[in-house]
Amino acid sequence: MVGNEILNELIEITNSLDATTETLIGLQENAKYEDAIKKIDIDLYLELPIQELSKLANRLAQISNELSK
């Protein structure tokens, strides 16, 4: 039973990380078109966090898959 709880929590975390990553990507794309923000390099500020979130989501997905076997 504890294994199922852990698996469910990992799946929830993975889904949340995926959603957060998608939100950041959307914000990044929208910010490129805002006049006030065009002066800064949006990619510089958001690229690394997006990559990290994606990496974490992928790792959690791998763990979830391993636990479900």
mmCIF file of N, CA and C in Angstrom:
data_model
loop_
_atom_site.group_PDB
_atom_site.id
_atom_site.type_symbol
_atom_site.label_atom_id
_atom_site.label_comp_id
_atom_site.label_asym_id
_atom_site.label_seq_id
_atom_site.Cartn_x
_atom_site.Cartn_y
_atom_site.Cartn_z
ATOM 1 N N MET A 1 0.823 -1.199 0.000
ATOM 2 C CA MET A 1 0.000 0.000 0.000
ATOM 3 C C MET A 1 0.867 1.264 0.000
ATOM 4 N N VAL A 2 1.962 1.246 0.758
ATOM 5 C CA VAL A 2 2.845 2.408 0.804
ATOM 6 C C VAL A 2 3.457 2.662 -0.569
ATOM 7 N N GLY A 3 3.795 1.579 -1.291
ATOM 8 C CA GLY A 3 4.346 1.722 -2.637
ATOM 9 C C GLY A 3 3.391 2.433 -3.571
ATOM 10 N N ASN A 4 2.102 2.101 -3.468
ATOM 11 C CA ASN A 4 1.094 2.763 -4.305
ATOM 12 C C ASN A 4 0.970 4.238 -3.968
ATOM 13 N N GLU A 5 1.051 4.565 -2.684
ATOM 14 C CA GLU A 5 0.977 5.969 -2.270
ATOM 15 C C GLU A 5 2.166 6.754 -2.821
ATOM 16 N N ILE A 6 3.342 6.148 -2.746
ATOM 17 C CA ILE A 6 4.537 6.805 -3.275
ATOM 18 C C ILE A 6 4.418 6.982 -4.781
ATOM 19 N N LEU A 7 3.973 5.941 -5.447
ATOM 20 C CA LEU A 7 3.802 6.003 -6.896
ATOM 21 C C LEU A 7 2.808 7.092 -7.286
ATOM 22 N N ASN A 8 1.689 7.162 -6.592
ATOM 23 C CA ASN A 8 0.685 8.194 -6.881
ATOM 24 C C ASN A 8 1.241 9.592 -6.651
ATOM 25 N N GLU A 9 2.019 9.748 -5.592
ATOM 26 C CA GLU A 9 2.602 11.054 -5.311
ATOM 27 C C GLU A 9 3.625 11.434 -6.379
ATOM 28 N N LEU A 10 4.429 10.471 -6.805
ATOM 29 C CA LEU A 10 5.396 10.742 -7.865
ATOM 30 C C LEU A 10 4.707 11.136 -9.164
ATOM 31 N N ILE A 11 3.625 10.473 -9.471
ATOM 32 C CA ILE A 11 2.863 10.806 -10.676
ATOM 33 C C ILE A 11 2.302 12.222 -10.568
ATOM 34 N N GLU A 12 1.789 12.565 -9.401
ATOM 35 C CA GLU A 12 1.248 13.912 -9.185
ATOM 36 C C GLU A 12 2.337 14.972 -9.335
ATOM 37 N N ILE A 13 3.508 14.699 -8.769
ATOM 38 C CA ILE A 13 4.629 15.641 -8.876
ATOM 39 C C ILE A 13 5.051 15.795 -10.330
ATOM 40 N N THR A 14 5.138 14.678 -11.030
ATOM 41 C CA THR A 14 5.518 14.710 -12.440
ATOM 42 C C THR A 14 4.536 15.546 -13.248
ATOM 43 N N ASN A 15 3.259 15.335 -13.021
ATOM 44 C CA ASN A 15 2.239 16.110 -13.738
ATOM 45 C C ASN A 15 2.343 17.595 -13.420
ATOM 46 N N SER A 16 2.590 17.904 -12.156
ATOM 47 C CA SER A 16 2.718 19.297 -11.742
ATOM 48 C C SER A 16 3.943 19.947 -12.380
ATOM 49 N N LEU A 17 5.048 19.225 -12.404
ATOM 50 C CA LEU A 17 6.250 19.758 -13.031
ATOM 51 C C LEU A 17 6.045 19.976 -14.526
ATOM 52 N N ASP A 18 5.378 19.040 -15.175
ATOM 53 C CA ASP A 18 5.079 19.201 -16.601
ATOM 54 C C ASP A 18 4.230 20.448 -16.839
ATOM 55 N N ALA A 19 3.218 20.636 -16.020
ATOM 56 C CA ALA A 19 2.337 21.798 -16.168
ATOM 57 C C ALA A 19 3.099 23.095 -15.918
ATOM 58 N N THR A 20 3.968 23.096 -14.910
ATOM 59 C CA THR A 20 4.763 24.282 -14.605
ATOM 60 C C THR A 20 5.702 24.612 -15.752
ATOM 61 N N THR A 21 6.312 23.584 -16.309
ATOM 62 C CA THR A 21 7.199 23.784 -17.449
ATOM 63 C C THR A 21 6.439 24.390 -18.624
ATOM 64 N N GLU A 22 5.262 23.862 -18.907
ATOM 65 C CA GLU A 22 4.447 24.392 -20.007
ATOM 66 C C GLU A 22 4.049 25.840 -19.741
ATOM 67 N N THR A 23 3.744 26.164 -18.488
ATOM 68 C CA THR A 23 3.392 27.537 -18.129
ATOM 69 C C THR A 23 4.564 28.473 -18.361
ATOM 70 N N LEU A 24 5.754 28.051 -17.935
ATOM 71 C CA LEU A 24 6.939 28.882 -18.139
ATOM 72 C C LEU A 24 7.237 29.083 -19.619
ATOM 73 N N ILE A 25 7.064 28.042 -20.407
ATOM 74 C CA ILE A 25 7.282 28.165 -21.848
ATOM 75 C C ILE A 25 6.289 29.166 -22.442
ATOM 76 N N GLY A 26 5.037 29.088 -22.011
ATOM 77 C CA GLY A 26 4.029 30.037 -22.479
ATOM 78 C C GLY A 26 4.351 31.463 -22.076
ATOM 79 N N LEU A 27 4.788 31.653 -20.840
ATOM 80 C CA LEU A 27 5.177 32.987 -20.373
ATOM 81 C C LEU A 27 6.362 33.516 -21.164
ATOM 82 N N GLN A 28 7.306 32.625 -21.434
ATOM 83 C CA GLN A 28 8.478 33.015 -22.205
ATOM 84 C C GLN A 28 8.071 33.492 -23.596
ATOM 85 N N GLU A 29 7.217 32.755 -24.243
ATOM 86 C CA GLU A 29 6.768 33.131 -25.588
ATOM 87 C C GLU A 29 5.975 34.435 -25.565
ATOM 88 N N ASN A 30 5.084 34.589 -24.590
ATOM 89 C CA ASN A 30 4.278 35.816 -24.494
ATOM 90 C C ASN A 30 5.132 37.031 -24.171
ATOM 91 N N ALA A 31 6.119 36.843 -23.306
ATOM 92 C CA ALA A 31 6.952 37.965 -22.878
ATOM 93 C C ALA A 31 7.772 38.533 -24.030
ATOM 94 N N LYS A 32 8.087 37.711 -24.997
ATOM 95 C CA LYS A 32 8.873 38.194 -26.136
ATOM 96 C C LYS A 32 8.126 39.270 -26.924
ATOM 97 N N TYR A 33 6.817 39.297 -26.785
ATOM 98 C CA TYR A 33 6.013 40.249 -27.555
ATOM 99 C C TYR A 33 5.608 41.484 -26.749
ATOM 100 N N GLU A 34 5.985 41.536 -25.506
ATOM 101 C CA GLU A 34 5.658 42.696 -24.673
ATOM 102 C C GLU A 34 6.716 43.777 -24.871
ATOM 103 N N ASP A 35 6.301 44.986 -25.203
ATOM 104 C CA ASP A 35 7.240 46.072 -25.480
ATOM 105 C C ASP A 35 8.168 46.367 -24.307
ATOM 106 N N ALA A 36 7.639 46.402 -23.113
ATOM 107 C CA ALA A 36 8.451 46.756 -21.945
ATOM 108 C C ALA A 36 9.498 45.698 -21.637
ATOM 109 N N ILE A 37 9.222 44.481 -22.007
ATOM 110 C CA ILE A 37 10.120 43.384 -21.646
ATOM 111 C C ILE A 37 11.117 43.081 -22.761
ATOM 112 N N LYS A 38 10.900 43.595 -23.938
ATOM 113 C CA LYS A 38 11.783 43.303 -25.067
ATOM 114 C C LYS A 38 13.222 43.736 -24.813
ATOM 115 N N LYS A 39 13.426 44.643 -23.876
ATOM 116 C CA LYS A 39 14.763 45.151 -23.603
ATOM 117 C C LYS A 39 15.641 44.135 -22.874
ATOM 118 N N ILE A 40 15.048 43.148 -22.244
ATOM 119 C CA ILE A 40 15.838 42.135 -21.549
ATOM 120 C C ILE A 40 15.757 40.822 -22.316
ATOM 121 N N ASP A 41 16.721 39.983 -22.096
ATOM 122 C CA ASP A 41 16.750 38.691 -22.771
ATOM 123 C C ASP A 41 15.951 37.688 -21.942
ATOM 124 N N ILE A 42 14.707 37.481 -22.344
ATOM 125 C CA ILE A 42 13.809 36.583 -21.620
ATOM 126 C C ILE A 42 14.387 35.178 -21.560
ATOM 127 N N ASP A 43 14.957 34.738 -22.676
ATOM 128 C CA ASP A 43 15.514 33.387 -22.712
ATOM 129 C C ASP A 43 16.593 33.196 -21.651
ATOM 130 N N LEU A 44 17.378 34.242 -21.426
ATOM 131 C CA LEU A 44 18.447 34.168 -20.434
ATOM 132 C C LEU A 44 17.896 33.857 -19.046
ATOM 133 N N TYR A 45 16.759 34.430 -18.707
ATOM 134 C CA TYR A 45 16.172 34.256 -17.384
ATOM 135 C C TYR A 45 15.341 32.986 -17.240
ATOM 136 N N LEU A 46 14.747 32.529 -18.326
ATOM 137 C CA LEU A 46 13.816 31.402 -18.222
ATOM 138 C C LEU A 46 14.344 30.085 -18.770
ATOM 139 N N GLU A 47 15.359 30.110 -19.601
ATOM 140 C CA GLU A 47 15.816 28.883 -20.251
ATOM 141 C C GLU A 47 16.304 27.839 -19.249
ATOM 142 N N LEU A 48 17.169 28.221 -18.330
ATOM 143 C CA LEU A 48 17.697 27.251 -17.366
ATOM 144 C C LEU A 48 16.632 26.689 -16.431
ATOM 145 N N PRO A 49 15.730 27.522 -15.874
ATOM 146 C CA PRO A 49 14.671 26.935 -15.041
ATOM 147 C C PRO A 49 13.773 25.979 -15.820
ATOM 148 N N ILE A 50 13.485 26.310 -17.068
ATOM 149 C CA ILE A 50 12.655 25.425 -17.886
ATOM 150 C C ILE A 50 13.374 24.104 -18.112
ATOM 151 N N GLN A 51 14.656 24.169 -18.418
ATOM 152 C CA GLN A 51 15.428 22.941 -18.621
ATOM 153 C C GLN A 51 15.466 22.100 -17.347
ATOM 154 N N GLU A 52 15.649 22.748 -16.213
ATOM 155 C CA GLU A 52 15.712 22.016 -14.941
ATOM 156 C C GLU A 52 14.376 21.361 -14.617
ATOM 157 N N LEU A 53 13.286 22.092 -14.787
ATOM 158 C CA LEU A 53 11.966 21.510 -14.540
ATOM 159 C C LEU A 53 11.710 20.324 -15.453
ATOM 160 N N SER A 54 12.106 20.447 -16.691
ATOM 161 C CA SER A 54 11.923 19.354 -17.643
ATOM 162 C C SER A 54 12.748 18.138 -17.237
ATOM 163 N N LYS A 55 13.969 18.376 -16.807
ATOM 164 C CA LYS A 55 14.847 17.286 -16.364
ATOM 165 C C LYS A 55 14.256 16.576 -15.147
ATOM 166 N N LEU A 56 13.754 17.346 -14.194
ATOM 167 C CA LEU A 56 13.142 16.759 -12.996
ATOM 168 C C LEU A 56 11.895 15.962 -13.339
ATOM 169 N N ALA A 57 11.079 16.503 -14.215
ATOM 170 C CA ALA A 57 9.865 15.790 -14.617
ATOM 171 C C ALA A 57 10.214 14.475 -15.300
ATOM 172 N N ASN A 58 11.225 14.489 -16.142
ATOM 173 C CA ASN A 58 11.642 13.255 -16.814
ATOM 174 C C ASN A 58 12.175 12.234 -15.818
ATOM 175 N N ARG A 59 12.954 12.688 -14.865
ATOM 176 C CA ARG A 59 13.496 11.772 -13.850
ATOM 177 C C ARG A 59 12.376 11.182 -13.002
ATOM 178 N N LEU A 60 11.436 11.996 -12.583
ATOM 179 C CA LEU A 60 10.304 11.485 -11.803
ATOM 180 C C LEU A 60 9.484 10.494 -12.614
ATOM 181 N N ALA A 61 9.343 10.741 -13.894
ATOM 182 C CA ALA A 61 8.620 9.800 -14.752
ATOM 183 C C ALA A 61 9.355 8.467 -14.820
ATOM 184 N N GLN A 62 10.680 8.517 -14.903
ATOM 185 C CA GLN A 62 11.472 7.286 -14.915
ATOM 186 C C GLN A 62 11.302 6.513 -13.612
ATOM 187 N N ILE A 63 11.356 7.213 -12.488
ATOM 188 C CA ILE A 63 11.186 6.567 -11.180
ATOM 189 C C ILE A 63 9.797 5.953 -11.078
ATOM 190 N N SER A 64 8.796 6.694 -11.510
ATOM 191 C CA SER A 64 7.423 6.182 -11.474
ATOM 192 C C SER A 64 7.293 4.920 -12.308
ATOM 193 N N ASN A 65 7.895 4.924 -13.485
ATOM 194 C CA ASN A 65 7.843 3.740 -14.342
ATOM 195 C C ASN A 65 8.549 2.551 -13.702
ATOM 196 N N GLU A 66 9.689 2.799 -13.074
ATOM 197 C CA GLU A 66 10.424 1.723 -12.407
ATOM 198 C C GLU A 66 9.621 1.145 -11.248
ATOM 199 N N LEU A 67 8.973 2.014 -10.489
ATOM 200 C CA LEU A 67 8.181 1.550 -9.343
ATOM 201 C C LEU A 67 6.933 0.792 -9.777
ATOM 202 N N SER A 68 6.402 1.129 -10.940
ATOM 203 C CA SER A 68 5.165 0.483 -11.376
ATOM 204 C C SER A 68 5.400 -0.907 -11.965
ATOM 205 N N LYS A 69 6.643 -1.264 -12.186
ATOM 206 C CA LYS A 69 6.961 -2.594 -12.753
ATOM 207 C C LYS A 69 6.853 -3.688 -11.717
#
